[in-house]
mmCIF file of C-alpha atoms and ligand atoms in Angstrom:
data_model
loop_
_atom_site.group_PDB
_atom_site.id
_atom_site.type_symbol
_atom_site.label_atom_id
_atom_site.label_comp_id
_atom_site.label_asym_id
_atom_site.label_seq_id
_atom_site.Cartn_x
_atom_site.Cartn_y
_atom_site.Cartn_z
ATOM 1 C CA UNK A 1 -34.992 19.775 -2.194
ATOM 2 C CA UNK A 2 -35.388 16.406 -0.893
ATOM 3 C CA UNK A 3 -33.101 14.240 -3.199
ATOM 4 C CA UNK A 4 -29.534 13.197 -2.297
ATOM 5 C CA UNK A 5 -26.575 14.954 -4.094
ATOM 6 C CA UNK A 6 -23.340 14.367 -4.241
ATOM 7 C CA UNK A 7 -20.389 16.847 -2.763
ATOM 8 C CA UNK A 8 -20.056 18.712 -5.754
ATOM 9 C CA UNK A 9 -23.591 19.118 -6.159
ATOM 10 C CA UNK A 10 -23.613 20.952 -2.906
ATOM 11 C CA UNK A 11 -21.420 22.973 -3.664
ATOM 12 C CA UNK A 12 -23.302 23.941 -6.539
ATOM 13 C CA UNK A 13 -26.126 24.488 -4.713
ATOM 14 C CA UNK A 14 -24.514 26.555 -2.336
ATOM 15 C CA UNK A 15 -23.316 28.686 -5.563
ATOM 16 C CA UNK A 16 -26.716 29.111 -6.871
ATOM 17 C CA UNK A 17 -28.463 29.999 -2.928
ATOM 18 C CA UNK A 18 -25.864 32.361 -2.561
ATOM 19 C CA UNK A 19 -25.752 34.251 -5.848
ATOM 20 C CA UNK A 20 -30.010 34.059 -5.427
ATOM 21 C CA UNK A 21 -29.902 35.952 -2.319
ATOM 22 C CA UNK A 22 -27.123 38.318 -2.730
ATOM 23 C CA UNK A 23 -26.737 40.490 -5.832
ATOM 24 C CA UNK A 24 -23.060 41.028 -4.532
ATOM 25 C CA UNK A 25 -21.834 37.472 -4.980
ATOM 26 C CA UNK A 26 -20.194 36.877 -8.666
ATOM 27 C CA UNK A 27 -18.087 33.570 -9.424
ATOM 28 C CA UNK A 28 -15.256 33.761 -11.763
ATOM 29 C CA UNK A 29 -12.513 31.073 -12.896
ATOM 30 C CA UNK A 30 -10.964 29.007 -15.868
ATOM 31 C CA UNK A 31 -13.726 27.461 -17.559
ATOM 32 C CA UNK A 32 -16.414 27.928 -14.722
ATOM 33 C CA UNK A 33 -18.876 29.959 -17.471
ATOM 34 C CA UNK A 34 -19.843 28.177 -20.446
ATOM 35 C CA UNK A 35 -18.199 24.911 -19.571
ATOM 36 C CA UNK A 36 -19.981 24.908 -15.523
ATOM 37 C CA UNK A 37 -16.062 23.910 -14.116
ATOM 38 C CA UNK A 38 -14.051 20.918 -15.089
ATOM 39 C CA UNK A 39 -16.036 19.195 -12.421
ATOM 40 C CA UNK A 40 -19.241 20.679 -13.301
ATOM 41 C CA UNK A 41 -18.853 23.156 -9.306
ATOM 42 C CA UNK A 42 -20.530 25.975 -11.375
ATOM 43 C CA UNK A 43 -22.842 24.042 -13.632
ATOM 44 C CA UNK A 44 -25.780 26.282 -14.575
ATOM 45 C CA UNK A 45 -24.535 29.484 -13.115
ATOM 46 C CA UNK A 46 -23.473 31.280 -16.154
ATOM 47 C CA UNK A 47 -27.149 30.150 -17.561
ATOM 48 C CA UNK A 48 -29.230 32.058 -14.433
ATOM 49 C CA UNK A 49 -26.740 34.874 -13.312
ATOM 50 C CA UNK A 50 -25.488 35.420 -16.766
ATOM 51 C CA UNK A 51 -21.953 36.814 -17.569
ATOM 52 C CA UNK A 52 -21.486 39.636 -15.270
ATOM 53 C CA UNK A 53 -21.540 37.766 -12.585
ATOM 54 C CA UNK A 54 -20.163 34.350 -13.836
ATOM 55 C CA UNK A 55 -17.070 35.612 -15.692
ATOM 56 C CA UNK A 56 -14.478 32.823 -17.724
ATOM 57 C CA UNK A 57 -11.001 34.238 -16.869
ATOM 58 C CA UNK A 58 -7.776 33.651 -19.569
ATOM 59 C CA UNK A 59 -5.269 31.152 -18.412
ATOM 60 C CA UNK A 60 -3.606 33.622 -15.638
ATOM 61 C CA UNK A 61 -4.201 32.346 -11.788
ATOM 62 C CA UNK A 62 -2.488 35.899 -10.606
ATOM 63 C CA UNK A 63 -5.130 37.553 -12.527
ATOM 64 C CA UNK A 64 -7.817 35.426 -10.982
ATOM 65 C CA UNK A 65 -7.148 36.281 -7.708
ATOM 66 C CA UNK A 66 -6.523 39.871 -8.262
ATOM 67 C CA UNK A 67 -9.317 40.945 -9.812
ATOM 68 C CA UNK A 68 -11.055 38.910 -6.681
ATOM 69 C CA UNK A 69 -8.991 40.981 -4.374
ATOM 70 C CA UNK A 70 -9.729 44.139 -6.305
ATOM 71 C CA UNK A 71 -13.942 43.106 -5.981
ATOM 72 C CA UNK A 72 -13.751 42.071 -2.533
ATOM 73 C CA UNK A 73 -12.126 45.110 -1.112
ATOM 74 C CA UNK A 74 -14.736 47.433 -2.961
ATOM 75 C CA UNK A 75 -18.301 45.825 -2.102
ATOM 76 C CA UNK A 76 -18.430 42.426 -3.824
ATOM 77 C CA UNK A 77 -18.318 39.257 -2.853
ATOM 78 C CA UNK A 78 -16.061 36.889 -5.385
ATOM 79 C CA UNK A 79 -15.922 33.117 -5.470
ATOM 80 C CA UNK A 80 -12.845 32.310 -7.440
ATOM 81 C CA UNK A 81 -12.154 29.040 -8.328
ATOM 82 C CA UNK A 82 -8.881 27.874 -9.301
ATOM 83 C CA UNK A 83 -8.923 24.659 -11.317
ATOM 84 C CA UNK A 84 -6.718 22.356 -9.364
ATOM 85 C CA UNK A 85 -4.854 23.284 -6.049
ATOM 86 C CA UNK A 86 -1.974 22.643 -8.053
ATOM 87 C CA UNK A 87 -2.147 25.068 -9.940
ATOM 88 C CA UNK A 88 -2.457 27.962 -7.419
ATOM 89 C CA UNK A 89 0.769 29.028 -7.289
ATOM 90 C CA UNK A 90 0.782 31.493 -9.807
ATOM 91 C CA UNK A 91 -1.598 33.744 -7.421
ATOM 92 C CA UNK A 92 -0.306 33.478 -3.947
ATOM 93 C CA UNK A 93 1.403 36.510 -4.424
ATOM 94 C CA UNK A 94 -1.710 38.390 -5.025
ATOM 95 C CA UNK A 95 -2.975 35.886 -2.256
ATOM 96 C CA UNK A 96 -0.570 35.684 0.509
ATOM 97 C CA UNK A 97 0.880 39.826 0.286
ATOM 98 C CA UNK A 98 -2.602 41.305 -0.709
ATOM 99 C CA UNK A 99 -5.796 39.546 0.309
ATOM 100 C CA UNK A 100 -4.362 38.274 3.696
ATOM 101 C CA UNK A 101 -2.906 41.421 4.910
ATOM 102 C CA UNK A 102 -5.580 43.655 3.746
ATOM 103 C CA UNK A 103 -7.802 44.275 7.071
ATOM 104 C CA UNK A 104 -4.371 44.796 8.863
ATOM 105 C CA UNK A 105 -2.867 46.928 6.009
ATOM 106 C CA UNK A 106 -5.903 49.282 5.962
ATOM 107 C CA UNK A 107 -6.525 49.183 9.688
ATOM 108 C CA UNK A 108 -9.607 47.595 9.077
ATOM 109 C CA UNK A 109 -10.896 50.071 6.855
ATOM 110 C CA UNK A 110 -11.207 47.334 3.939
ATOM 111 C CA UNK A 111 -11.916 43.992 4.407
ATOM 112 C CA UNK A 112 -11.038 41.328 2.008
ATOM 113 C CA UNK A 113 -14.409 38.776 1.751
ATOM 114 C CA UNK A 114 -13.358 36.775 -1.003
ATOM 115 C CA UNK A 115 -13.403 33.080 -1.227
ATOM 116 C CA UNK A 116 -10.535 31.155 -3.602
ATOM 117 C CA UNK A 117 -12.443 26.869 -4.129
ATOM 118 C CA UNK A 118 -9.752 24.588 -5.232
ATOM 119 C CA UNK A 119 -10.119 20.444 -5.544
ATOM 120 C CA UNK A 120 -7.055 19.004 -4.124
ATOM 121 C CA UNK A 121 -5.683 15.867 -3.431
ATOM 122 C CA UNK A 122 -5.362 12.405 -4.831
ATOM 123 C CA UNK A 123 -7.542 9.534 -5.926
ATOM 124 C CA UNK A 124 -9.145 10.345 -9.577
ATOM 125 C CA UNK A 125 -5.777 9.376 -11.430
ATOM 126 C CA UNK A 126 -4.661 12.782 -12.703
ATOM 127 C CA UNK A 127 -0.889 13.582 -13.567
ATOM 128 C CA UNK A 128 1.606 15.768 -11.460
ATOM 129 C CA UNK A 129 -0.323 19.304 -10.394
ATOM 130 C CA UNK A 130 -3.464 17.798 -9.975
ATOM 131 C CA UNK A 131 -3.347 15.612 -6.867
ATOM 132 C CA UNK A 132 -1.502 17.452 -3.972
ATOM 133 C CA UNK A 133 -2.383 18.489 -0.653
ATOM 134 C CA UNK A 134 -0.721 21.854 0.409
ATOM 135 C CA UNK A 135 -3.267 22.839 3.046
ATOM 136 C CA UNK A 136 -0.630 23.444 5.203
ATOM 137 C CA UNK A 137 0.952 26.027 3.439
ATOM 138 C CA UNK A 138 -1.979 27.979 3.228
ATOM 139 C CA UNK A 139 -2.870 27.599 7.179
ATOM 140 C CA UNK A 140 1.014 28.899 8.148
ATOM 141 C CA UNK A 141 -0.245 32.446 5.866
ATOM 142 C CA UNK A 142 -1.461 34.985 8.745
ATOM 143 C CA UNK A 143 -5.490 36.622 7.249
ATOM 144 C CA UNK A 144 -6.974 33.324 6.093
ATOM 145 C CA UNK A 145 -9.340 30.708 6.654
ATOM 146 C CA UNK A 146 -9.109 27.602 5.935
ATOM 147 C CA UNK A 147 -11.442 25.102 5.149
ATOM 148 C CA UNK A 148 -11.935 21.776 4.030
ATOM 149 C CA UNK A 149 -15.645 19.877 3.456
ATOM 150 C CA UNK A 150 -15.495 16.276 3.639
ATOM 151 C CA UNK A 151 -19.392 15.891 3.141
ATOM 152 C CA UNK A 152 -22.106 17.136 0.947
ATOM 153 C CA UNK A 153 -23.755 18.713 3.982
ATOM 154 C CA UNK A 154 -20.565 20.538 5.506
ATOM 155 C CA UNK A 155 -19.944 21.367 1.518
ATOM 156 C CA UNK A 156 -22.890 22.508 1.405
ATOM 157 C CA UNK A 157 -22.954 25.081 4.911
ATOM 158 C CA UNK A 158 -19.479 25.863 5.297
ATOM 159 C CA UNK A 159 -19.269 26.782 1.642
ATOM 160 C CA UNK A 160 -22.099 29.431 2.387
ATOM 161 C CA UNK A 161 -20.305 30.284 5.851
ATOM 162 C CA UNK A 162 -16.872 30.811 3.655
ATOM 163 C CA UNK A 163 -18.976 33.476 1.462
ATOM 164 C CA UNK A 164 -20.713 35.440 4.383
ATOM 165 C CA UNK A 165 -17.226 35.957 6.187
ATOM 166 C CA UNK A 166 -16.093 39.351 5.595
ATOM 167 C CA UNK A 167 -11.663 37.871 5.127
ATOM 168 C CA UNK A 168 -10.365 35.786 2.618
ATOM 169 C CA UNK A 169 -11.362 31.783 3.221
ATOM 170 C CA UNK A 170 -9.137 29.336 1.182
ATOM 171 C CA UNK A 171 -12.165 26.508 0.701
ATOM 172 C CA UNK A 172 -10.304 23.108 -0.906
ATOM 173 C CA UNK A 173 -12.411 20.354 -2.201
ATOM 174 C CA UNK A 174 -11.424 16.891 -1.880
ATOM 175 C CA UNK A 175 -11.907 15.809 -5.098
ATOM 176 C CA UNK A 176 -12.139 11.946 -4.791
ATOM 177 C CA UNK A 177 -14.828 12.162 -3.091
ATOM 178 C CA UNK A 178 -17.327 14.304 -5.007
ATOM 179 C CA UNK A 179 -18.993 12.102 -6.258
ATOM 180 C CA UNK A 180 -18.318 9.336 -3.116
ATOM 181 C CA UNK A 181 -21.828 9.524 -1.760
ATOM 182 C CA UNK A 182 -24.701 11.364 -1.680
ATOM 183 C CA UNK A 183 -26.801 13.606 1.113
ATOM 184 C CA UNK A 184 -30.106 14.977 1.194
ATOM 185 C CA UNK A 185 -28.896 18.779 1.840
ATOM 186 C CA UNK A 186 -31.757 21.117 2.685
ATOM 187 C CA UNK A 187 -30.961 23.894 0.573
ATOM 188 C CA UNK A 188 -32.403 26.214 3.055
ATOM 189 C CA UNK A 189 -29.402 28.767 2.917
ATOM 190 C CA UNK A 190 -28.357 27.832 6.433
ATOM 191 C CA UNK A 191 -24.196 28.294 7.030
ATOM 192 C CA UNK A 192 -22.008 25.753 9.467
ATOM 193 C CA UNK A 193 -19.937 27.449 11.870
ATOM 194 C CA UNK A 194 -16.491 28.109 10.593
ATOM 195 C CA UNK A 195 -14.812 27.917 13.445
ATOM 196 C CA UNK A 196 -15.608 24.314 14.862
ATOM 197 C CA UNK A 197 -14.645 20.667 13.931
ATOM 198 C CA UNK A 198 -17.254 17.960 13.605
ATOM 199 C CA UNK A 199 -17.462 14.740 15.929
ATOM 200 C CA UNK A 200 -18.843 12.553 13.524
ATOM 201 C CA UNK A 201 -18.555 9.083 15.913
ATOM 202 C CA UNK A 202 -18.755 9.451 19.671
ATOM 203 C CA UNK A 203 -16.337 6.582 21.188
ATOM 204 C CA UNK A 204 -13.643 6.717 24.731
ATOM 205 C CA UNK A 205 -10.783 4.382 23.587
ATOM 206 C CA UNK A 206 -9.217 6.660 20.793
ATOM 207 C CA UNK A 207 -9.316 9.977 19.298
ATOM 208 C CA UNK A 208 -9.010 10.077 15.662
ATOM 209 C CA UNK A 209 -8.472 13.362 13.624
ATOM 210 C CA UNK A 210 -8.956 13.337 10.058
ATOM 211 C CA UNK A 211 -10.053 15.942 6.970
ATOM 212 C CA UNK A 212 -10.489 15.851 3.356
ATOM 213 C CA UNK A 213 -11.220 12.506 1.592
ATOM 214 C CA UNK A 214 -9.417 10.527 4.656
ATOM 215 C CA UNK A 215 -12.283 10.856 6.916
ATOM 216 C CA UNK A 216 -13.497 8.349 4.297
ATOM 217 C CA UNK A 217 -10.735 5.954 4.952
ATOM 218 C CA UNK A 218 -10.727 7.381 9.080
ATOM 219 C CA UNK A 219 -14.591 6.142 9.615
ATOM 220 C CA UNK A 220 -14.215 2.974 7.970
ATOM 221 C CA UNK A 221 -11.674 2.235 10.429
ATOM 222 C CA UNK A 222 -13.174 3.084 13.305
ATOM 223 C CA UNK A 223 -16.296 0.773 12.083
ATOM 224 C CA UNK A 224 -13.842 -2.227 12.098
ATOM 225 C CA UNK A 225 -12.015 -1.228 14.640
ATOM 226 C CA UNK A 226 -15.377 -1.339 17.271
ATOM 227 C CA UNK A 227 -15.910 -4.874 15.983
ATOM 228 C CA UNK A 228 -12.522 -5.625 17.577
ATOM 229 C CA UNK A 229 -13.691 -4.175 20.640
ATOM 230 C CA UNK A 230 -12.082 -0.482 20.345
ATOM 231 C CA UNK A 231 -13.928 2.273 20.372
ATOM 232 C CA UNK A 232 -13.166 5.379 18.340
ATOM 233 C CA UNK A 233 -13.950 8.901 18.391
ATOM 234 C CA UNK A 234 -14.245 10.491 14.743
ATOM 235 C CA UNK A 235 -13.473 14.225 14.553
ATOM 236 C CA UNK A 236 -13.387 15.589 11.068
ATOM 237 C CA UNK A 237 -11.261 18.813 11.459
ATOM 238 C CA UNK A 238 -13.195 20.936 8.605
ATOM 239 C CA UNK A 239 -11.404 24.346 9.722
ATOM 240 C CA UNK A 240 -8.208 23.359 9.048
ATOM 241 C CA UNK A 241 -7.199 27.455 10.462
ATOM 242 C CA UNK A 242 -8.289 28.163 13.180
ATOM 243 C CA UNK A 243 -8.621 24.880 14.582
ATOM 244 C CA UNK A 244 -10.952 24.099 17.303
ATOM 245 C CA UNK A 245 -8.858 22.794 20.048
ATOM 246 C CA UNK A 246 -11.988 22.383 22.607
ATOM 247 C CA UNK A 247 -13.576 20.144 20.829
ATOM 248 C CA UNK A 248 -10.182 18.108 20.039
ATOM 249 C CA UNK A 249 -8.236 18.386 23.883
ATOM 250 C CA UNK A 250 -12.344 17.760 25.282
ATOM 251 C CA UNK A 251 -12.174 14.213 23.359
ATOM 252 C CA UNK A 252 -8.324 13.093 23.832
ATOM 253 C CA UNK A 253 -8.595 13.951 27.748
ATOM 254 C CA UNK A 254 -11.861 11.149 27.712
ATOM 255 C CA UNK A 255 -9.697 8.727 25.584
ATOM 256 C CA UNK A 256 -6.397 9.488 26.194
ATOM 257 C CA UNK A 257 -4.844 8.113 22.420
ATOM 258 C CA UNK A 258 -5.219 9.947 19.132
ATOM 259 C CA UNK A 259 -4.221 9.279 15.769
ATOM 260 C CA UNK A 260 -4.423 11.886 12.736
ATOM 261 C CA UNK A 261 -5.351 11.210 9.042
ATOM 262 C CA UNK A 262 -4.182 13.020 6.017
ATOM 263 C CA UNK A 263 -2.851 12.679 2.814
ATOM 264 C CA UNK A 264 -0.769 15.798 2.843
ATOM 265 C CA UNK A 265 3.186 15.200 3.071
ATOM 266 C CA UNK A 266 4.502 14.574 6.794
ATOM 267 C CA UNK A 267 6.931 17.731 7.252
ATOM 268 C CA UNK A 268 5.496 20.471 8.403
ATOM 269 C CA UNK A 269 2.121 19.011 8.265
ATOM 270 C CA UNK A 270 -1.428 19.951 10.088
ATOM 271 C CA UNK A 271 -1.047 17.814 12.058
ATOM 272 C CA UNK A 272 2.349 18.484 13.707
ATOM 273 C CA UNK A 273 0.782 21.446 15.147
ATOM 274 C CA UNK A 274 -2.352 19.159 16.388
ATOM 275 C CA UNK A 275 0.011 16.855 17.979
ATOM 276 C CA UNK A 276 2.295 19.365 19.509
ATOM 277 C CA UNK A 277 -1.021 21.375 20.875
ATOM 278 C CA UNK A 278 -2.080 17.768 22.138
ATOM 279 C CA UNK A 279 1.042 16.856 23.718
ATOM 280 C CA UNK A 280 1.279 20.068 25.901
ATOM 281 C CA UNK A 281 -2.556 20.413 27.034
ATOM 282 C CA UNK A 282 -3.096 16.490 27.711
ATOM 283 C CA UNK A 283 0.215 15.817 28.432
ATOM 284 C CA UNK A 284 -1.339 14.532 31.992
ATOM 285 C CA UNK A 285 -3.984 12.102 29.986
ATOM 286 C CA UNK A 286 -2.533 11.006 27.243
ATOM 287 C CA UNK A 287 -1.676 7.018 27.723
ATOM 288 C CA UNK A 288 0.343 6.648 23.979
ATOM 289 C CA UNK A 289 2.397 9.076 22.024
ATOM 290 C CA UNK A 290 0.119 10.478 19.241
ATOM 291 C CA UNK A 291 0.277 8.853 15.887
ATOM 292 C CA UNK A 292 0.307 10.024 12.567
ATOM 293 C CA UNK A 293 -1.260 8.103 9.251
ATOM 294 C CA UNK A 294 -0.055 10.285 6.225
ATOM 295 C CA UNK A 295 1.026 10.672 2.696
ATOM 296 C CA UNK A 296 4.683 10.893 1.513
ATOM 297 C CA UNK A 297 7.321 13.415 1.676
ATOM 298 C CA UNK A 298 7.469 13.018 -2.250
ATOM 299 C CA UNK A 299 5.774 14.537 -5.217
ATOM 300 C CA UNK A 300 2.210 12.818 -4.835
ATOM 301 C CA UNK A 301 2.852 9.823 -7.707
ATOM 302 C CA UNK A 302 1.446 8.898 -10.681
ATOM 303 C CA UNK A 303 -1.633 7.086 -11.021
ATOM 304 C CA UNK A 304 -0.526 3.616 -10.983
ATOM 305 C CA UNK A 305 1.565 4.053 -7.066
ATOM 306 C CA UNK A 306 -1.472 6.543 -6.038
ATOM 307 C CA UNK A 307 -2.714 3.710 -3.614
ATOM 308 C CA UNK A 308 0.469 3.035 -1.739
ATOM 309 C CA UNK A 309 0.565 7.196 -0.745
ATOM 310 C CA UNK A 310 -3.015 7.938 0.207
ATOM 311 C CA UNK A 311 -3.656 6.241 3.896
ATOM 312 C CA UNK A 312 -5.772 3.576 3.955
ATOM 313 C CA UNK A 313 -7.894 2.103 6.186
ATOM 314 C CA UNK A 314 -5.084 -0.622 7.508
ATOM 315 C CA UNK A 315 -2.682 2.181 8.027
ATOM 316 C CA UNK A 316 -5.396 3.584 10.484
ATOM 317 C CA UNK A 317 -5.803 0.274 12.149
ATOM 318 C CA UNK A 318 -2.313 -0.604 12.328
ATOM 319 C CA UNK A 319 -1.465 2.959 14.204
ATOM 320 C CA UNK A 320 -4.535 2.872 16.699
ATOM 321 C CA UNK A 321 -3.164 -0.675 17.572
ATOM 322 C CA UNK A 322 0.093 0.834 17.899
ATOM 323 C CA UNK A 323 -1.512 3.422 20.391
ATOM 324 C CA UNK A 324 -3.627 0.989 21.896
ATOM 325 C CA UNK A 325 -0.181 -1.640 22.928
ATOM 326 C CA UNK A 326 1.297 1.676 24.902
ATOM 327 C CA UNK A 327 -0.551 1.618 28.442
HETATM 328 C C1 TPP B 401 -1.303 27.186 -14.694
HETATM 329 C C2 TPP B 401 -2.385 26.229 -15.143
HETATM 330 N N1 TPP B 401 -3.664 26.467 -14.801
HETATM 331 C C3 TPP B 401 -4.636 25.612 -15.186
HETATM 332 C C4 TPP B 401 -4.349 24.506 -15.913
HETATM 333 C C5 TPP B 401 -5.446 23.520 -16.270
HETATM 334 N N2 TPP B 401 -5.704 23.496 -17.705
HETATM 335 C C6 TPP B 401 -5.196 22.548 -18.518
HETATM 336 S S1 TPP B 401 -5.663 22.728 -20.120
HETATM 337 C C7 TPP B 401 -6.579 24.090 -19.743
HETATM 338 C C8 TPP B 401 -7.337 24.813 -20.820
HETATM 339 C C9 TPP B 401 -6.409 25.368 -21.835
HETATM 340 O O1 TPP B 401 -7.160 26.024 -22.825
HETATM 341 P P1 TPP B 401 -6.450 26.700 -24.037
HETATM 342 O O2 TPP B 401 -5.285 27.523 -23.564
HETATM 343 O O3 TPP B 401 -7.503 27.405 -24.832
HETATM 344 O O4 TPP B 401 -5.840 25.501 -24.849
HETATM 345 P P2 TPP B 401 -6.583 24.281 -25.553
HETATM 346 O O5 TPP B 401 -6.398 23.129 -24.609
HETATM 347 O O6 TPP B 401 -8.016 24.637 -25.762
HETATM 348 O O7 TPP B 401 -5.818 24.086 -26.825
HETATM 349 C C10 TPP B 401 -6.520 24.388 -18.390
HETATM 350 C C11 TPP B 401 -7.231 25.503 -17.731
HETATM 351 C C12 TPP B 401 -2.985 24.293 -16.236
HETATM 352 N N3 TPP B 401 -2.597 23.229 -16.942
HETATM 353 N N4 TPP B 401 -2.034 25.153 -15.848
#
């Protein structure tokens, strides 16, 4: 395929390659059957795989994810998708006690290769349960992946990565921008590595760290920023666990400042970790106490105040100018 599609359209594709080529792969979800998803993720599915592999759950997220877990530990491959990150809670029982532990529980005699897709975050004007950011919560669980796209093309091949792995991948979809901008995305079946993060700019003044819809807000402000005469280094952090700490010490030992992006709350955020990691290896290089551009310690608000919590591009600026008046 040649045209450009949006994020969710990769993922779709990525859906529809996958369950092609492997008979094991069945999807299953509120509404992904006859409806295609709220956002339209599984569009078509249900029509081409029909409904033994593309199964409408009830209402019950704990059921959704353990009839996955029950699948995945006896030869298939599910995709659940749960319709809002917010409303995951219900299964992380099944989740956290079950599908995480279940290669170290068996001794590695059963494996757990099931993939849970939730949109998160904030920007489409939804009420309360459909706008947070809880990545972090998921990343502290011991047995998971996790991974966040922030372009059709990573979509697109870490989606496909997420279904190969043989453990359970947590794969959240920043929602505002799924329909941002399109890709051409060869739909030639090939996976991303799951394990790296993406430099996306090359620069040697400052390192910025972003995932999710931020990198939106991140490479916008490292375009204006260059016309100012800084130079930033874009990394979009797609595994959000494990992290790829080469790739992110490698680039704030050459620029010696970094700033992280995200919308999730401050406390015992991502990127407390990154900047503790960051502050012990580079400790030597780094010329400016790493900065942090994120959302709220507060229930993500309503629709009308969504704009003063989700970082925007002057935040960015402001903090790399903080970093940059430190020598
Ligand atoms: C725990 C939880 N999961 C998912 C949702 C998202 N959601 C809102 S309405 C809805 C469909 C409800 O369908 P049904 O129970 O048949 O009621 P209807 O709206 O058709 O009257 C879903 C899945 C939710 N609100 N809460």
């Amino acid at each position: 395929m040649t045209d450009k599609i949006t994020l969710v359209e990769a993922v779709n594709q990525a859906l529809h390659h996958a369950m092609t080529n492997d008979p094991d792969v069945v999807v299953l979800g509120e509404d992904v059957g006859v409806n295609g998803g709220v956002f339209r993720a599984t569009q078509g599915l249900k029509e081409q795989f029909g409904f033994r592999r593309v199964m409408d759950t009830p209402l019950a997220e704990a059921l959704i994810a353990g009839v996955s877990i029950g699948m995945a530990t006896q030869g298939l491959k599910p995709v659940a998708e749960i319709q809002f990150m917010g409303f995951i809670f219900p299964a992380l029982e099944q989740l956290m006690c079950h599908a995480a532990r279940m290669r170290n529980r068996t001794r590695g005699r059963l494996t757990c290769p099931l993939v849970v897709r939730a949109p998160f975050g904030g920007g489409i004007h939804a009420p309360e349960h459909h706008s947070e950011s809880t990545e972090a919560l998921f990343a502290h669980i011991p047995g998971f992946r996790v991974v966040i796209p922030s372009s059709p093309k990573r979509a697109y091949g870490l989606l496909l990565a997420a279904i190969q792995d043989p453990d359970p991948v947590l794969f959240f979809e920043p929602k505002r921008i799924y329909r941002a901008s399109k890709q051409v995305v060869p739909n030639d079946g090939e996976p991303l590595p799951l394990d790296i993060c993406f430099t996306l700019k090359e620069g040697h003044d400052v390192t910025l760290i972003s995932w999710g819809a931020s990198v939106q807000e991140t490479l916008q402000a490292a375009k204006q920023l260059e016309e100012t005469g800084i130079s930033a280094e874009v990394i979009d952090l797609a595994s959000i666990k494990p992290i790829d700490y080469d790739t992110i010490l490698a680039s704030v030992q050459k620029t010696g400042r970094c700033v992280i992006v995200h919308e999730a709350a401050r406390t015992g955020a991502v990127s407390a970790d990154i900047a503790a990691e960051i502050s012990y290896h580079a400790a030597v290089e780094l010329e400016a106490p790493v900065e942090r551009v994120t959302g709220y310690d507060i229930t993500m608000p309503y629709y009308r105040m969504e704009q003063y919590y989700i970082p925007s591009k002057g935040d960015i600026i402001n903090a790399v100018n903080k970093t940059m008046e430190q020598a």
